[in-house]
PDB file of C-alpha atoms in Angstrom:
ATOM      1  CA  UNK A   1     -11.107  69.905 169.348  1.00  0.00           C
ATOM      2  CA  UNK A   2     -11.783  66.125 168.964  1.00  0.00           C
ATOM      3  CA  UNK A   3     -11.372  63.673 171.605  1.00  0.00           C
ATOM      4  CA  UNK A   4      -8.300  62.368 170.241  1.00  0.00           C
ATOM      5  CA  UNK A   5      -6.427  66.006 170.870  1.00  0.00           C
ATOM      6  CA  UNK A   6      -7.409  65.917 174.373  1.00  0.00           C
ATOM      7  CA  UNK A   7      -5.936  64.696 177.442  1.00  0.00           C
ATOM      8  CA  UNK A   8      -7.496  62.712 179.870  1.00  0.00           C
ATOM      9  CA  UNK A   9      -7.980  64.510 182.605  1.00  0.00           C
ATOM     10  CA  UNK A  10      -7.784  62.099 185.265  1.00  0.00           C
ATOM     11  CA  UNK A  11      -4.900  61.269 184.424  1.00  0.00           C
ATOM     12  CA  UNK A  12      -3.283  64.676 185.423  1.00  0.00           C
ATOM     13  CA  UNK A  13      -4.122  65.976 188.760  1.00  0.00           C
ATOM     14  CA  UNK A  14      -3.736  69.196 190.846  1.00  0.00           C
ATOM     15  CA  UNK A  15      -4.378  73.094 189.610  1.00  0.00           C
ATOM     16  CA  UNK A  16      -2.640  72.294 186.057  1.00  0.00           C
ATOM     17  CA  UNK A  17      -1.055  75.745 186.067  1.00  0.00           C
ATOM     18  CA  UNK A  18       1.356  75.019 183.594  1.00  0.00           C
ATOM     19  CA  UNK A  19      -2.261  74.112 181.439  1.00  0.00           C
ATOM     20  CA  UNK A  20      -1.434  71.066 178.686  1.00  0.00           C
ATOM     21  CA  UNK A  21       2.862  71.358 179.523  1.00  0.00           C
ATOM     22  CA  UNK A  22       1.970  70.064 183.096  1.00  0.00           C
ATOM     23  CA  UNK A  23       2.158  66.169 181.901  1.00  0.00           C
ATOM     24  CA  UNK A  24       5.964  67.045 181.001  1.00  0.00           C
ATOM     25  CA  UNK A  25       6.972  67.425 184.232  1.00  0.00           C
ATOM     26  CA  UNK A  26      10.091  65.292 185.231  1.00  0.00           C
ATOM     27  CA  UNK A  27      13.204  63.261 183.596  1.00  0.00           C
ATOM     28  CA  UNK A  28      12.484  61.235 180.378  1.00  0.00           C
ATOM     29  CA  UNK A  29      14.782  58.949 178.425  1.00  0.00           C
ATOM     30  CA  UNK A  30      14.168  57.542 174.691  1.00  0.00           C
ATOM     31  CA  UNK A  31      16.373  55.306 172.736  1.00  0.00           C
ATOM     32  CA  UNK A  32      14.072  54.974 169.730  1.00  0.00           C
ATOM     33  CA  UNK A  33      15.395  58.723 168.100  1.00  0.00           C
ATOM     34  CA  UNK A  34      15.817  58.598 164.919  1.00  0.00           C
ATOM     35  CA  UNK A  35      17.629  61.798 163.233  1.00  0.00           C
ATOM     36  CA  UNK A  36      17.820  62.609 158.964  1.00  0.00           C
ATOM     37  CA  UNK A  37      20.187  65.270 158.168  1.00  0.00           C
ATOM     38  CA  UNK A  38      23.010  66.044 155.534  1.00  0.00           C
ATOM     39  CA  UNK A  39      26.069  64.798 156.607  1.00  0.00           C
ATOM     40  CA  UNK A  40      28.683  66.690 155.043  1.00  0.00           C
ATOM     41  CA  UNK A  41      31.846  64.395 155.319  1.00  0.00           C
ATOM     42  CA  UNK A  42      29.849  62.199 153.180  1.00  0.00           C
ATOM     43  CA  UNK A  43      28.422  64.449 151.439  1.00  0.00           C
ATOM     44  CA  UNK A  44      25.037  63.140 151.289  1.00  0.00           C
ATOM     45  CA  UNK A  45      21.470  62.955 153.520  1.00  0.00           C
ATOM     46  CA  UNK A  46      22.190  59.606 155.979  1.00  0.00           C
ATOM     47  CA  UNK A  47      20.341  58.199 158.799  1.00  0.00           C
ATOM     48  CA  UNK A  48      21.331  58.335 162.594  1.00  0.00           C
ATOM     49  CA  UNK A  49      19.684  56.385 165.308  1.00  0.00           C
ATOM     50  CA  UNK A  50      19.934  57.931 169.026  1.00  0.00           C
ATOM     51  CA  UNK A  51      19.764  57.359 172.961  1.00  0.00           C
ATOM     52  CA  UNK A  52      18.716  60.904 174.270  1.00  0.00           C
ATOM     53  CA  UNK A  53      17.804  62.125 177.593  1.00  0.00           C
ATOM     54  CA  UNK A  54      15.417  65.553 178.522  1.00  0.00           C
ATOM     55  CA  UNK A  55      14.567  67.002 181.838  1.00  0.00           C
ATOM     56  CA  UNK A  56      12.162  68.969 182.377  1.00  0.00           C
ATOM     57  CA  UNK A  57      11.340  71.694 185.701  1.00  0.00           C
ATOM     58  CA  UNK A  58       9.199  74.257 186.405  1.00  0.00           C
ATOM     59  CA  UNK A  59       9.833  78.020 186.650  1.00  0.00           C
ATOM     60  CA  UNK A  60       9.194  80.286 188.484  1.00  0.00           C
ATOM     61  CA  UNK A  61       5.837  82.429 187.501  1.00  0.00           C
ATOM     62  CA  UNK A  62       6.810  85.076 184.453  1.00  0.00           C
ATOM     63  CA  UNK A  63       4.948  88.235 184.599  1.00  0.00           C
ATOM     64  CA  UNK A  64       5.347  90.709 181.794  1.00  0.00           C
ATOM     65  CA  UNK A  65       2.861  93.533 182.219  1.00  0.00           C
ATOM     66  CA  UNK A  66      -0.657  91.802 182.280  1.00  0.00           C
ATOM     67  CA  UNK A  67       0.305  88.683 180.804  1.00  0.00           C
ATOM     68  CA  UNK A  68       1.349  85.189 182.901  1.00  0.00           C
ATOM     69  CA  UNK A  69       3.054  82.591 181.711  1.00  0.00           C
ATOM     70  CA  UNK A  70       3.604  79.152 183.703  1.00  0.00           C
ATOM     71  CA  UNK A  71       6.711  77.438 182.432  1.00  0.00           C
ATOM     72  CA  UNK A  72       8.972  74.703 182.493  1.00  0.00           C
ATOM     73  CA  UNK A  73      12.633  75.386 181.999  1.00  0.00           C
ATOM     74  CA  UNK A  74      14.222  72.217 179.701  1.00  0.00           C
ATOM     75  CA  UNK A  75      17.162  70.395 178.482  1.00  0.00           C
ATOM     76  CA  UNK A  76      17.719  67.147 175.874  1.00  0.00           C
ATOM     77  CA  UNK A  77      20.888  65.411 175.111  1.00  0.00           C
ATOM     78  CA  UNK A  78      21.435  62.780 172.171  1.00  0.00           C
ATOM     79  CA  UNK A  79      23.914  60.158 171.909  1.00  0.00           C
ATOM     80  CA  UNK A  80      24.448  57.892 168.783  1.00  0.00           C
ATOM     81  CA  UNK A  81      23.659  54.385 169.306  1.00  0.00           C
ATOM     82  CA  UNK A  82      27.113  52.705 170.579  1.00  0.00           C
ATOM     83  CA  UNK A  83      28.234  56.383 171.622  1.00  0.00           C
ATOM     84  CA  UNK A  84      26.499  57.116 174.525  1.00  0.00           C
ATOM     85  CA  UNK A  85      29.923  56.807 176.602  1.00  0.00           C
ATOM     86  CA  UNK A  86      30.921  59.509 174.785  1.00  0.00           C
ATOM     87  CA  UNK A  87      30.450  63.177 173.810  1.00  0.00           C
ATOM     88  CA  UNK A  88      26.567  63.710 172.451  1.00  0.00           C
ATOM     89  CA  UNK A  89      25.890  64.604 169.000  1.00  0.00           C
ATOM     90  CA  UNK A  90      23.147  67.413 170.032  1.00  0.00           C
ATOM     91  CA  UNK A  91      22.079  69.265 172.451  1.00  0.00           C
ATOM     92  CA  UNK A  92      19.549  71.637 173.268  1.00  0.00           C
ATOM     93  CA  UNK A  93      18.145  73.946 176.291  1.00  0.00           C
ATOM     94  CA  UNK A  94      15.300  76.479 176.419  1.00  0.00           C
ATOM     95  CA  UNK A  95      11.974  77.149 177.953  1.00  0.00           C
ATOM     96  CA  UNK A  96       8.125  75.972 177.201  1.00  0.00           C
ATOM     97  CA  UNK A  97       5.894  78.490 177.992  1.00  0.00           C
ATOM     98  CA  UNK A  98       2.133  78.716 178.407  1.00  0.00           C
ATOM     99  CA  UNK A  99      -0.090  81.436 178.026  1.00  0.00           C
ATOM    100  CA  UNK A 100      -3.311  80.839 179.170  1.00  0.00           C
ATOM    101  CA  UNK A 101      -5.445  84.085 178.279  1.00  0.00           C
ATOM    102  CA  UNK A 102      -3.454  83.637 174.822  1.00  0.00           C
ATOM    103  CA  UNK A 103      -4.396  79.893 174.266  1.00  0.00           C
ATOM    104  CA  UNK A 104      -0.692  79.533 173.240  1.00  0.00           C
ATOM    105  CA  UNK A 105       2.007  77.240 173.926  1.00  0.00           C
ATOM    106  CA  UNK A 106       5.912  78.812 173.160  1.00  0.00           C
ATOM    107  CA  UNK A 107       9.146  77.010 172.819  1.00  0.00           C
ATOM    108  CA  UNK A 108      12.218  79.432 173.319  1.00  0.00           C
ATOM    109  CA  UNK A 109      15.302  76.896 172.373  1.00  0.00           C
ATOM    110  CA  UNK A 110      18.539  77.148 171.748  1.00  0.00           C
ATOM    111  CA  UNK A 111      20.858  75.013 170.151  1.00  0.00           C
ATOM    112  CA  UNK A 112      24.954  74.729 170.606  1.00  0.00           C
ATOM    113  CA  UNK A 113      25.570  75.328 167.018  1.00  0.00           C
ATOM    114  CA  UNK A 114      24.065  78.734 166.824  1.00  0.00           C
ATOM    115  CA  UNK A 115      20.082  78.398 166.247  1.00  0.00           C
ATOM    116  CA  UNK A 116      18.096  80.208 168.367  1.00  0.00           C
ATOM    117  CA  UNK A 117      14.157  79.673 167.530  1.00  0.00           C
ATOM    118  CA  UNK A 118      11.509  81.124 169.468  1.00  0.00           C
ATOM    119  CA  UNK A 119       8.010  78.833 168.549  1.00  0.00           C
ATOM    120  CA  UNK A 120       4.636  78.588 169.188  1.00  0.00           C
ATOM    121  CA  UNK A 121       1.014  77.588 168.559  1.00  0.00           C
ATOM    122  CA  UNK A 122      -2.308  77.771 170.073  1.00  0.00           C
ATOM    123  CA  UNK A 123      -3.663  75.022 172.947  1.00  0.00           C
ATOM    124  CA  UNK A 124      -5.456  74.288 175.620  1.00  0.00           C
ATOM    125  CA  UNK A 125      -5.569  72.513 179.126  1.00  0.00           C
ATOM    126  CA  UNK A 126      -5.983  68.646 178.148  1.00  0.00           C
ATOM    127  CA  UNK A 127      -4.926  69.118 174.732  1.00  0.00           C
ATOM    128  CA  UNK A 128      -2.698  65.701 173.765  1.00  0.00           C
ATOM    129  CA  UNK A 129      -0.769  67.541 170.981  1.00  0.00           C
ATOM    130  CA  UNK A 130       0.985  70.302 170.929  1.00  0.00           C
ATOM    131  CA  UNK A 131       2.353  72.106 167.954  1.00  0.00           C
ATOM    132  CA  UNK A 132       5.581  74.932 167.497  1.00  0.00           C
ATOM    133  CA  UNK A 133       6.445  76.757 164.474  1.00  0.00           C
ATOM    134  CA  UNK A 134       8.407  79.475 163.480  1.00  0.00           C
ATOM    135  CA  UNK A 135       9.531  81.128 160.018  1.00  0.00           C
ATOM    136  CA  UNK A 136      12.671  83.403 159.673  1.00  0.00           C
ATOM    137  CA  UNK A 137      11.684  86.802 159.703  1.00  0.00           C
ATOM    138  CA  UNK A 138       8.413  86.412 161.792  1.00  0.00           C
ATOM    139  CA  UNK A 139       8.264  89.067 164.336  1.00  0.00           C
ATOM    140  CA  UNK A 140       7.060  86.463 166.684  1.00  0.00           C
ATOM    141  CA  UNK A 141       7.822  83.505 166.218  1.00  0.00           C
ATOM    142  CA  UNK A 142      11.306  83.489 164.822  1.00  0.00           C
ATOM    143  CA  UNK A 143      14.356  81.663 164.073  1.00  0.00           C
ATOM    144  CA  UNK A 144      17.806  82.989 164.116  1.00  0.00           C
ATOM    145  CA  UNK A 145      21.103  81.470 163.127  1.00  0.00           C
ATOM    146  CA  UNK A 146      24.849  82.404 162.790  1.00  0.00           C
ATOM    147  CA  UNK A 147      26.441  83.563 159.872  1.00  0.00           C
ATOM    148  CA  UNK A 148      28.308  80.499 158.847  1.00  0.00           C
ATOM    149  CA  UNK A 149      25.010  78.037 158.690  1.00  0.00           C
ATOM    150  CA  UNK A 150      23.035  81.112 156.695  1.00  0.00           C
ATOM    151  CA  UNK A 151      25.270  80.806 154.378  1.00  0.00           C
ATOM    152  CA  UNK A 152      25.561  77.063 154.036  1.00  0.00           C
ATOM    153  CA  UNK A 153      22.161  75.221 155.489  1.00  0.00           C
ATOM    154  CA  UNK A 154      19.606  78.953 155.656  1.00  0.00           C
ATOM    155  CA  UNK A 155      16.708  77.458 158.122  1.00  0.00           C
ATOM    156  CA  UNK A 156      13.300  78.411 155.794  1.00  0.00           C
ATOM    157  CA  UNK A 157      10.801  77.244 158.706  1.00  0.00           C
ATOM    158  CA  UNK A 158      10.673  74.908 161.405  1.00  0.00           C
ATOM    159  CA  UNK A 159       7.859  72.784 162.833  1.00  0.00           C
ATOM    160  CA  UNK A 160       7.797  70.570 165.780  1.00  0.00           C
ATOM    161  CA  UNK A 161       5.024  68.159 167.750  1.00  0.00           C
ATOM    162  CA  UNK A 162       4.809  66.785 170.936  1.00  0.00           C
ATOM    163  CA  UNK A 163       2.404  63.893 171.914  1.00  0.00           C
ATOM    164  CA  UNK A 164       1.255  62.487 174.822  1.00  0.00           C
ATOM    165  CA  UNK A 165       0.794  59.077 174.223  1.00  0.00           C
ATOM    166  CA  UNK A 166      -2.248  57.044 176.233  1.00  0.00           C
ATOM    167  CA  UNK A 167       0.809  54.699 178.102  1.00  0.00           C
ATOM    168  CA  UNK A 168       2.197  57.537 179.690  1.00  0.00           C
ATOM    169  CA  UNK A 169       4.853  58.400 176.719  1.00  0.00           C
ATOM    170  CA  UNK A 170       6.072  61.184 175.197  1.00  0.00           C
ATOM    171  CA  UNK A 171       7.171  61.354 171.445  1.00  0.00           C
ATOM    172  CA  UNK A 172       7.988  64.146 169.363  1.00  0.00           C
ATOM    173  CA  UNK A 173       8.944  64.740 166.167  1.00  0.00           C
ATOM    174  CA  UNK A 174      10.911  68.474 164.445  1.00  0.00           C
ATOM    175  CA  UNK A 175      11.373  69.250 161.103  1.00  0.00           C
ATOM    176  CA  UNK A 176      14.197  72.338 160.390  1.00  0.00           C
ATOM    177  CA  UNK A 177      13.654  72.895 156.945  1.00  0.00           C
ATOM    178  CA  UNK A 178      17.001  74.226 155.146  1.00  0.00           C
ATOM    179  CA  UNK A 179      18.505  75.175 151.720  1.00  0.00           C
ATOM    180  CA  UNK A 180      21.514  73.793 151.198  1.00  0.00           C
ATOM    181  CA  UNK A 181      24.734  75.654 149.541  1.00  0.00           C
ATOM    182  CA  UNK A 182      25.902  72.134 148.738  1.00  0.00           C
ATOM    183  CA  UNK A 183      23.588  70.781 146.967  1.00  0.00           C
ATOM    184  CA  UNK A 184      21.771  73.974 145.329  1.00  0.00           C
ATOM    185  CA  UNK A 185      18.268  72.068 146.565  1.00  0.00           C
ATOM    186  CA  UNK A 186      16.121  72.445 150.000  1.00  0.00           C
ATOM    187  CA  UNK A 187      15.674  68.909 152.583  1.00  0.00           C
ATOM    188  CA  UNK A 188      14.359  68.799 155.363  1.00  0.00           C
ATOM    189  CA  UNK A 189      16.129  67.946 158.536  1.00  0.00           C
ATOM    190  CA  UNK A 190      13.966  66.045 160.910  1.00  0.00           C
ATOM    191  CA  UNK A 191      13.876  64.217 164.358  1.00  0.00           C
ATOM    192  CA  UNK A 192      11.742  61.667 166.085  1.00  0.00           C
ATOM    193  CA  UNK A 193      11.832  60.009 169.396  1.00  0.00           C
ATOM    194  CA  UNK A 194       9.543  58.481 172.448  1.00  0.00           C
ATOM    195  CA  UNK A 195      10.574  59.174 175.416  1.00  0.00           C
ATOM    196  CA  UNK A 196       9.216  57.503 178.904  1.00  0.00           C
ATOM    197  CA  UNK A 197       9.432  59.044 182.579  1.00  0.00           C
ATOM    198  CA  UNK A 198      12.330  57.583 184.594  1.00  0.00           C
ATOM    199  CA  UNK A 199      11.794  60.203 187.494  1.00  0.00           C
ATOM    200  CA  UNK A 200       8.873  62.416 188.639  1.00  0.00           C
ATOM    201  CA  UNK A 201       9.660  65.106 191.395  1.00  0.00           C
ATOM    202  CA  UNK A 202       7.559  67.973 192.990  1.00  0.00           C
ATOM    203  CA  UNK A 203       9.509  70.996 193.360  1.00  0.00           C
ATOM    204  CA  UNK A 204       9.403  72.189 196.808  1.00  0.00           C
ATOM    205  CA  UNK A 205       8.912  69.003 198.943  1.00  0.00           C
ATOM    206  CA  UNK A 206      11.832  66.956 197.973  1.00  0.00           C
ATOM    207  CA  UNK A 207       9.879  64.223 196.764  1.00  0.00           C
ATOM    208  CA  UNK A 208      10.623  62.150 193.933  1.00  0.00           C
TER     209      UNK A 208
END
């Protein structure tokens, strides 16, 4: 692990149970997204810039068998720049989940238009980047989709980063790779944003 995958420590205190998710704690916003995907009324790949908003709390302890896992559950909402009085353009809820004996890190998200991925990767307390990825088909780490979008835009992997910058940011960046019925050829769909902390709170004393 080099020094510039790991966290410093002092900036993070307490028992760290949620190991190297426990800097995500609290509500973020980012209006730097920036989103390239196939846009089908125009029937070609465009660029869409984005306000977006995530939350993110702990959970209680999840025991299955002999393994623990510390969690966070978590939300993030995207508007289009000049849109965000109006509906969002994506949405997404799910889990992160650390393992410590594992030395794994797991994303369990779920999308509104029918993707359910379950991701992962291996980490450690301090670590500054964390990686998810999951392949159709893997008995682990997975990614489902309905009918309709496996016909017309098949998901053939995803891969997704977060970072914790050194000013107390986080960015992240997603890449849904997908064959597309329209055009006969694969692109990939990706996402990017920083996000900074407009609200920490510590579940259990009311303090924010």
């Amino acid at each position: 692990m080099t020094s510039a995958q790991t966290l410093d420590r002092t900036t993070v205190s307490g028992p760290q149970k949620l190991g190297p998710l426990t800097p995500l704690v609290g509500e973020w916003e980012g209006d730097e997204g920036v989103d390239i995907s196939y846009h089908n009324n125009d029937d070609e790949i465009g660029r869409t810039t984005y306000f977006e908003k995530a939350v993110f709390k702990p959970i209680p302890l999840q025991e299955n068998g002999r393994q623990v896992l510390w969690g966070l559950s978590y939300s993030m909402t995207a508007w289009r720049h000049g849109e965000e009085a109006m509906d969002p353009f994506h949405d997404e809820i799910g889990f992160l989940l650390w393992d410590k004996a594992d030395g794994q890190v797991i994303r369990n998200v779920v999308f509104g238009r029918g993707i359910a991925i379950l991701a992962g990767g291996d980490a450690a307390i301090g670590d500054r980047i964390l990686h998810f990825d999951a392949t159709p088909g893997d008995p682990c780490y997975g990614i489902l989709q309905n009918r309709y979008l496996l016909d017309r835009a098949e998901i053939k992997g995803f891969t997704s980063s977060f970072v914790f910058d050194e000013d107390g940011a986080f960015s992240y960046t997603s890449d849904l790779r997908l064959r597309l019925a329209a055009t006969g050829s694969e692109m990939h769909h990706t996402d990017e944003n920083t996000l900074r902390r407009v609200k920490r709170f510590h579940p259990g004393s009311g303090l924010n």
